[in-house]
Amino acid sequence: MTTRLAALLATAFLFGGAPSAGAAPSPSDLEAELVCPTCKTTLDQSDAPVARRMKQIIRERLAAGATEAEIKAELVDQFGSRVLAEPPKSGFDLLAWVVPLGLAAIGAVGVGALAWGWSRRPEAEPSPPLDPLLERRVDEALDRFDG
Amino acid sequence: MTRAAKHRSSARQRNIVQRVGQTIALVGVAALLGLLVWKVAFDRDGGVAAELGRGNTVQAPSFTLERLDREGQLSIADLRGKAVVVNFWASWCLPCREEAPVLQQTYERYRDDGLVVLGVDYNDFRQDARRFMERFALTYPVVFDGKGSTAGKWGLRGVPETFFVNRSGTIVGAPIYGPVDSERNRDAYERGIALALGDAP
């Protein structure tokens, strides 16, 4: 179960964020993936002057046939990687992806190990047999109680 | 080993595991708490502007940035020995258009006294900034802070914002928020220039 979950997470991580190859990017796709440097919200939600200018440039570059990746690279060259809504999966920024996933994996393994340990804990040992004398006295007491 | 002794030993082992777990959790909580205290008490967030606000004397934070008025880079350390008016601006900022001619006039007027106006273009496109510089015929040096790292160090609140640096690299006067030629800022601007040049006490 744990391994299947980890595999699922890894797949989502590797392919989830990748741009869909072939499909023509629309300005609104890009606007949701880029952040306005003055207001720190994605472009589709900001109306700051610099955001408006960025949106205009995105439309111009798309019309000129630039790809999504090219436009992003150009904007990162202007403003730095802080304009990307998702941190890039390379260099130092890769940590933002690896650390949470790594911690989640460590946690899952830990919980699994604990659960495994608990399920293997030996049953409580049966109490030792009473000695015959006591046994007889208990029987007598029970007889009196029922009688 | 008797059954009772075995029981005691396994209980002791469980106890140790529990202790270690508790210690790790406590250390974790203490570390986070320490980080919080450090951040609140010692972190000098807010840059130069915040330091000036506390009444401290502040050296101009160093930076080396790409030039927009010509090829190459410019470091503020290269301007040591000169009075510097550091003006943060962007081409999309309307008040920046108002003050641009005034900054150019200041540069021309005090240039021979050893004063430099240094434009720092912030959160902007290079091509827009160059067009702006052409439009207002700016001849003073302009650098490009696209990544906003210098603006962060100076504690910029917005654009335009102007600082004054004297010949030994110390920030003097009060930072000016908004256009330098507005009625509210005109006196502070003149005083900042005089302080930077060393003409005012």
Short mmCIF file of C-alpha atoms in Angstrom, two decimals:
data_model
loop_
_atom_site.label_atom_id
_atom_site.label_comp_id
_atom_site.label_asym_id
_atom_site.label_seq_id
_atom_site.Cartn_x
_atom_site.Cartn_y
_atom_site.Cartn_z
CA MET A 1 0.00 0.00 0.00
CA THR A 2 2.75 2.39 1.03
CA THR A 3 4.82 1.59 -2.03
CA ARG A 4 1.82 2.02 -4.30
CA LEU A 5 1.09 5.43 -2.74
CA ALA A 6 4.73 6.46 -3.09
CA ALA A 7 4.73 5.39 -6.74
CA LEU A 8 1.55 7.38 -7.33
CA LEU A 9 3.05 10.47 -5.69
CA ALA A 10 6.26 10.12 -7.69
CA THR A 11 4.27 9.85 -10.93
CA ALA A 12 2.23 12.93 -10.07
CA PHE A 13 5.46 14.75 -9.22
CA LEU A 14 7.23 13.83 -12.44
CA PHE A 15 4.40 14.34 -14.89
CA GLY A 16 1.87 16.54 -13.12
CA GLY A 17 3.60 19.86 -13.66
CA ALA A 18 4.98 19.21 -17.11
CA PRO A 19 3.41 21.36 -19.80
CA SER A 20 1.20 19.36 -22.13
CA ALA A 21 3.31 18.95 -25.23
CA GLY A 22 1.75 19.79 -28.53
CA ALA A 23 -1.25 21.79 -27.26
CA ALA A 24 -0.99 25.47 -28.13
CA PRO A 25 -0.64 27.51 -24.92
CA SER A 26 -3.26 30.16 -24.29
CA PRO A 27 -2.53 33.46 -22.55
CA SER A 28 -4.81 32.47 -19.67
CA ASP A 29 -2.82 29.25 -19.03
CA LEU A 30 0.37 31.25 -18.75
CA GLU A 31 -1.28 33.97 -16.68
CA ALA A 32 -2.21 31.38 -14.06
CA GLU A 33 1.36 30.06 -13.91
CA LEU A 34 3.08 33.42 -13.55
CA VAL A 35 3.14 35.82 -10.63
CA CYS A 36 3.06 39.61 -10.68
CA PRO A 37 6.30 40.76 -8.97
CA THR A 38 4.75 43.73 -7.19
CA CYS A 39 1.51 42.18 -5.90
CA LYS A 40 2.62 38.51 -5.58
CA THR A 41 -0.63 37.12 -6.99
CA THR A 42 -0.91 35.26 -10.29
CA LEU A 43 -1.26 37.45 -13.36
CA ASP A 44 -4.85 36.41 -14.03
CA GLN A 45 -5.76 37.89 -10.66
CA SER A 46 -3.71 41.08 -10.73
CA ASP A 47 -4.32 44.41 -12.32
CA ALA A 48 -1.12 46.15 -11.26
CA PRO A 49 0.57 48.16 -14.04
CA VAL A 50 3.47 45.71 -14.29
CA ALA A 51 1.02 42.76 -14.41
CA ARG A 52 -0.91 44.41 -17.24
CA ARG A 53 2.34 44.96 -19.10
CA MET A 54 3.36 41.32 -18.55
CA LYS A 55 0.02 40.09 -19.90
CA GLN A 56 0.42 42.31 -22.95
CA ILE A 57 3.93 40.98 -23.58
CA ILE A 58 2.71 37.36 -23.19
CA ARG A 59 0.04 37.95 -25.83
CA GLU A 60 2.53 39.63 -28.17
CA ARG A 61 5.06 36.79 -27.79
CA LEU A 62 2.41 34.09 -28.31
CA ALA A 63 1.22 35.88 -31.43
CA ALA A 64 4.83 35.92 -32.62
CA GLY A 65 4.93 32.13 -32.20
CA ALA A 66 6.95 31.84 -29.01
CA THR A 67 6.42 28.71 -26.92
CA GLU A 68 5.25 28.67 -23.33
CA ALA A 69 8.71 27.64 -22.14
CA GLU A 70 10.40 30.44 -24.12
CA ILE A 71 8.07 33.07 -22.70
CA LYS A 72 8.59 31.82 -19.17
CA ALA A 73 12.36 31.83 -19.66
CA GLU A 74 12.23 35.41 -20.95
CA LEU A 75 10.18 36.57 -17.98
CA VAL A 76 12.50 34.78 -15.54
CA ASP A 77 15.41 36.57 -17.23
CA GLN A 78 13.67 39.89 -16.55
CA PHE A 79 12.32 39.34 -13.05
CA GLY A 80 13.98 36.23 -11.63
CA SER A 81 12.32 32.94 -10.70
CA ARG A 82 9.96 34.70 -8.26
CA VAL A 83 7.57 35.24 -11.21
CA LEU A 84 6.96 31.49 -11.48
CA ALA A 85 3.89 30.35 -9.53
CA GLU A 86 5.51 26.93 -9.02
CA PRO A 87 9.16 26.80 -7.97
CA PRO A 88 11.39 25.39 -10.74
CA LYS A 89 12.36 21.73 -10.42
CA SER A 90 16.07 22.38 -10.56
CA GLY A 91 18.88 23.82 -8.46
CA PHE A 92 18.12 25.10 -4.99
CA ASP A 93 14.39 25.51 -5.73
CA LEU A 94 14.12 21.74 -6.19
CA LEU A 95 14.19 21.55 -2.39
CA ALA A 96 10.69 23.05 -2.28
CA TRP A 97 9.48 19.91 -4.08
CA VAL A 98 11.76 17.29 -2.56
CA VAL A 99 11.52 18.23 1.13
CA PRO A 100 7.71 17.96 1.58
CA LEU A 101 7.48 14.80 -0.52
CA GLY A 102 10.47 13.31 1.31
CA LEU A 103 8.99 14.13 4.72
CA ALA A 104 5.63 12.65 3.67
CA ALA A 105 7.39 9.47 2.50
CA ILE A 106 9.40 9.21 5.75
CA GLY A 107 6.17 9.73 7.74
CA ALA A 108 4.33 7.07 5.75
CA VAL A 109 7.17 4.57 6.24
CA GLY A 110 7.26 5.39 9.97
CA VAL A 111 3.52 4.91 10.43
CA GLY A 112 3.67 1.68 8.41
CA ALA A 113 6.53 0.35 10.53
CA LEU A 114 4.69 1.21 13.76
CA ALA A 115 1.47 -0.43 12.57
CA TRP A 116 3.41 -3.52 11.50
CA GLY A 117 5.07 -3.67 14.92
CA TRP A 118 1.75 -3.34 16.74
CA SER A 119 0.08 -6.04 14.65
CA ARG A 120 2.95 -8.40 15.53
CA ARG A 121 2.84 -7.80 19.29
CA PRO A 122 2.35 -11.18 21.06
CA GLU A 123 -1.03 -11.89 22.61
CA ALA A 124 -1.20 -11.63 26.39
CA GLU A 125 0.07 -14.91 27.80
CA PRO A 126 -2.64 -17.21 29.32
CA SER A 127 -2.60 -17.02 33.08
CA PRO A 128 -0.97 -20.03 34.80
CA PRO A 129 -3.35 -22.77 36.03
CA LEU A 130 -4.55 -22.39 39.62
CA ASP A 131 -3.31 -24.92 42.05
CA PRO A 132 -5.86 -27.68 42.78
CA LEU A 133 -6.53 -26.52 46.35
CA LEU A 134 -7.54 -23.02 45.21
CA GLU A 135 -9.52 -24.44 42.31
CA ARG A 136 -11.59 -26.48 44.73
CA ARG A 137 -12.23 -23.49 47.02
CA VAL A 138 -13.39 -21.37 44.04
CA ASP A 139 -15.76 -24.17 43.00
CA GLU A 140 -17.17 -24.40 46.54
CA ALA A 141 -17.70 -20.64 46.69
CA LEU A 142 -19.45 -20.67 43.34
CA ASP A 143 -21.68 -23.54 44.46
CA ARG A 144 -22.65 -21.61 47.57
CA PHE A 145 -23.31 -18.48 45.50
CA ASP A 146 -25.49 -20.33 42.99
CA GLY A 147 -27.05 -22.59 45.60
CA MET B 1 15.36 -15.41 32.88
CA THR B 2 12.04 -15.61 34.73
CA ARG B 3 8.85 -14.46 33.08
CA ALA B 4 8.64 -11.43 35.40
CA ALA B 5 12.24 -10.41 34.59
CA LYS B 6 11.54 -10.70 30.84
CA HIS B 7 8.48 -8.52 31.27
CA ARG B 8 10.47 -5.88 33.17
CA SER B 9 13.21 -5.77 30.52
CA SER B 10 10.80 -5.32 27.61
CA ALA B 11 8.95 -2.59 29.56
CA ARG B 12 12.28 -0.85 30.13
CA GLN B 13 13.02 -0.98 26.38
CA ARG B 14 9.62 0.52 25.58
CA ASN B 15 10.30 3.21 28.13
CA ILE B 16 13.60 4.16 26.47
CA VAL B 17 11.97 4.39 23.03
CA GLN B 18 9.28 6.61 24.52
CA ARG B 19 11.88 8.85 26.21
CA VAL B 20 13.86 9.25 23.00
CA GLY B 21 10.68 10.11 21.07
CA GLN B 22 9.65 12.68 23.65
CA THR B 23 13.12 14.24 23.66
CA ILE B 24 13.13 14.56 19.86
CA ALA B 25 9.68 16.17 19.91
CA LEU B 26 10.72 18.60 22.66
CA VAL B 27 13.92 19.57 20.84
CA GLY B 28 11.88 20.16 17.68
CA VAL B 29 9.40 22.42 19.45
CA ALA B 30 12.21 24.31 21.22
CA ALA B 31 14.04 24.85 17.90
CA LEU B 32 10.92 26.28 16.24
CA LEU B 33 10.30 28.54 19.24
CA GLY B 34 13.91 29.73 19.11
CA LEU B 35 13.53 30.52 15.41
CA LEU B 36 10.42 32.57 16.13
CA VAL B 37 12.16 34.55 18.90
CA TRP B 38 15.19 35.16 16.68
CA LYS B 39 12.99 36.36 13.80
CA VAL B 40 11.03 38.75 16.01
CA ALA B 41 13.95 40.07 18.06
CA PHE B 42 16.98 40.12 15.79
CA ASP B 43 16.03 39.90 12.16
CA ARG B 44 16.64 43.27 10.55
CA ASP B 45 13.88 42.92 8.01
CA GLY B 46 12.85 46.04 6.18
CA GLY B 47 16.35 47.00 5.02
CA VAL B 48 17.83 50.47 5.06
CA ALA B 49 14.54 52.30 5.41
CA ALA B 50 13.72 50.44 8.64
CA GLU B 51 17.22 51.11 10.06
CA LEU B 52 16.91 54.82 9.24
CA GLY B 53 13.50 54.79 10.92
CA ARG B 54 15.20 53.56 14.12
CA GLY B 55 17.49 56.59 13.91
CA ASN B 56 20.62 54.59 13.02
CA THR B 57 23.40 55.68 10.69
CA VAL B 58 23.38 53.38 7.70
CA GLN B 59 25.98 52.67 5.04
CA ALA B 60 24.51 52.34 1.55
CA PRO B 61 24.12 48.59 0.88
CA SER B 62 26.48 47.53 -1.86
CA PHE B 63 25.20 46.30 -5.19
CA THR B 64 26.57 45.52 -8.61
CA LEU B 65 23.93 45.55 -11.32
CA GLU B 66 23.61 45.44 -15.09
CA ARG B 67 23.58 48.90 -16.68
CA LEU B 68 20.77 50.01 -18.95
CA ASP B 69 22.36 53.23 -20.22
CA ARG B 70 25.32 51.34 -21.71
CA GLU B 71 26.99 47.92 -21.70
CA GLY B 72 28.46 46.45 -18.57
CA GLN B 73 27.79 46.63 -14.88
CA LEU B 74 27.91 49.33 -12.25
CA SER B 75 28.67 48.96 -8.58
CA ILE B 76 27.68 51.61 -6.08
CA ALA B 77 31.19 51.19 -4.63
CA ASP B 78 32.53 52.68 -7.92
CA LEU B 79 30.81 55.93 -6.95
CA ARG B 80 32.57 56.26 -3.57
CA GLY B 81 33.86 59.83 -3.25
CA LYS B 82 30.79 61.20 -5.02
CA ALA B 83 27.44 62.29 -3.67
CA VAL B 84 24.77 59.93 -5.01
CA VAL B 85 21.03 60.38 -5.40
CA VAL B 86 19.71 56.81 -5.63
CA ASN B 87 16.34 56.84 -7.37
CA PHE B 88 14.26 53.66 -7.65
CA TRP B 89 11.80 53.79 -10.54
CA ALA B 90 9.91 51.79 -13.16
CA SER B 91 8.64 52.67 -16.61
CA TRP B 92 5.05 51.73 -15.72
CA CYS B 93 5.02 54.10 -12.74
CA LEU B 94 3.22 57.36 -13.48
CA PRO B 95 4.80 59.55 -10.75
CA CYS B 96 8.20 58.42 -12.07
CA ARG B 97 7.39 60.20 -15.34
CA GLU B 98 6.70 63.39 -13.42
CA GLU B 99 9.99 63.41 -11.59
CA ALA B 100 12.28 62.15 -14.37
CA PRO B 101 12.98 65.64 -15.84
CA VAL B 102 13.71 66.99 -12.33
CA LEU B 103 16.23 64.22 -11.65
CA GLN B 104 17.90 64.93 -15.01
CA GLN B 105 18.09 68.65 -14.13
CA THR B 106 19.65 67.81 -10.75
CA TYR B 107 22.26 65.66 -12.47
CA GLU B 108 23.19 68.39 -14.94
CA ARG B 109 23.26 71.11 -12.30
CA TYR B 110 25.41 69.35 -9.66
CA ARG B 111 27.47 67.06 -11.85
CA ASP B 112 30.55 69.29 -11.66
CA ASP B 113 30.25 69.37 -7.86
CA GLY B 114 30.66 65.60 -7.84
CA LEU B 115 27.03 64.50 -7.62
CA VAL B 116 25.62 61.53 -9.54
CA VAL B 117 22.00 60.59 -9.95
CA LEU B 118 21.78 56.78 -10.11
CA GLY B 119 18.54 55.31 -11.42
CA VAL B 120 17.62 51.80 -10.29
CA ASP B 121 14.97 50.33 -12.57
CA TYR B 122 12.86 47.88 -10.61
CA ASN B 123 10.20 45.27 -11.55
CA ASP B 124 10.36 46.33 -15.14
CA PHE B 125 11.13 45.21 -18.67
CA ARG B 126 14.50 46.30 -20.00
CA GLN B 127 13.06 47.44 -23.33
CA ASP B 128 10.38 49.55 -21.59
CA ALA B 129 12.98 51.11 -19.32
CA ARG B 130 15.25 52.01 -22.27
CA ARG B 131 12.31 53.58 -24.08
CA PHE B 132 11.51 55.63 -20.95
CA MET B 133 15.14 56.80 -20.70
CA GLU B 134 15.07 57.86 -24.34
CA ARG B 135 11.75 59.62 -23.99
CA PHE B 136 12.96 61.73 -21.06
CA ALA B 137 16.50 62.08 -22.46
CA LEU B 138 18.07 60.74 -19.29
CA THR B 139 21.86 60.83 -19.36
CA TYR B 140 22.59 59.71 -15.80
CA PRO B 141 23.55 56.08 -15.15
CA VAL B 142 20.69 53.61 -14.77
CA VAL B 143 20.99 50.02 -13.53
CA PHE B 144 18.50 47.16 -13.78
CA ASP B 145 17.26 45.43 -10.62
CA GLY B 146 14.96 42.95 -12.34
CA LYS B 147 15.17 40.38 -9.57
CA GLY B 148 14.38 42.97 -6.91
CA SER B 149 17.31 41.94 -4.69
CA THR B 150 18.66 45.47 -4.31
CA ALA B 151 15.20 46.91 -3.70
CA GLY B 152 14.83 44.34 -0.91
CA LYS B 153 18.11 45.35 0.76
CA TRP B 154 17.13 49.00 0.66
CA GLY B 155 13.70 48.24 2.14
CA LEU B 156 11.84 49.72 -0.80
CA ARG B 157 8.13 50.37 -0.22
CA GLY B 158 7.27 51.22 -3.80
CA VAL B 159 8.33 53.36 -6.71
CA PRO B 160 9.40 56.08 -6.96
CA GLU B 161 11.61 56.22 -3.89
CA THR B 162 14.79 58.23 -3.49
CA PHE B 163 17.76 57.96 -1.11
CA PHE B 164 20.76 60.26 -0.62
CA VAL B 165 24.28 58.92 -0.13
CA ASN B 166 27.22 61.16 0.87
CA ARG B 167 30.79 60.96 -0.41
CA SER B 168 31.82 58.39 2.20
CA GLY B 169 28.94 56.05 1.34
CA THR B 170 26.66 56.88 4.27
CA ILE B 171 22.94 57.40 3.72
CA VAL B 172 21.94 60.92 4.73
CA GLY B 173 18.65 62.77 5.05
CA ALA B 174 15.29 61.05 4.90
CA PRO B 175 14.22 58.76 2.06
CA ILE B 176 11.68 60.35 -0.23
CA TYR B 177 8.52 58.41 -1.03
CA GLY B 178 6.77 59.55 -4.18
CA PRO B 179 7.93 62.06 -6.79
CA VAL B 180 10.78 64.32 -5.65
CA ASP B 181 9.22 67.46 -7.14
CA SER B 182 5.88 67.16 -5.36
CA GLU B 183 5.03 69.99 -3.00
CA ARG B 184 5.34 67.62 -0.04
CA ASN B 185 8.81 66.41 -1.01
CA ARG B 186 10.49 69.40 -2.62
CA ASP B 187 12.20 70.71 0.56
CA ALA B 188 13.34 67.25 1.66
CA TYR B 189 14.79 66.71 -1.81
CA GLU B 190 16.83 69.94 -1.73
CA ARG B 191 18.01 69.17 1.77
CA GLY B 192 18.96 65.59 0.80
CA ILE B 193 21.09 66.90 -2.06
CA ALA B 194 22.82 69.44 0.20
CA LEU B 195 23.52 66.75 2.83
CA ALA B 196 24.89 64.34 0.24
CA LEU B 197 27.20 67.04 -1.15
CA GLY B 198 28.31 67.89 2.38
CA ASP B 199 27.01 71.47 2.12
CA ALA B 200 24.58 71.17 5.03
CA PRO B 201 25.36 70.51 8.69
#
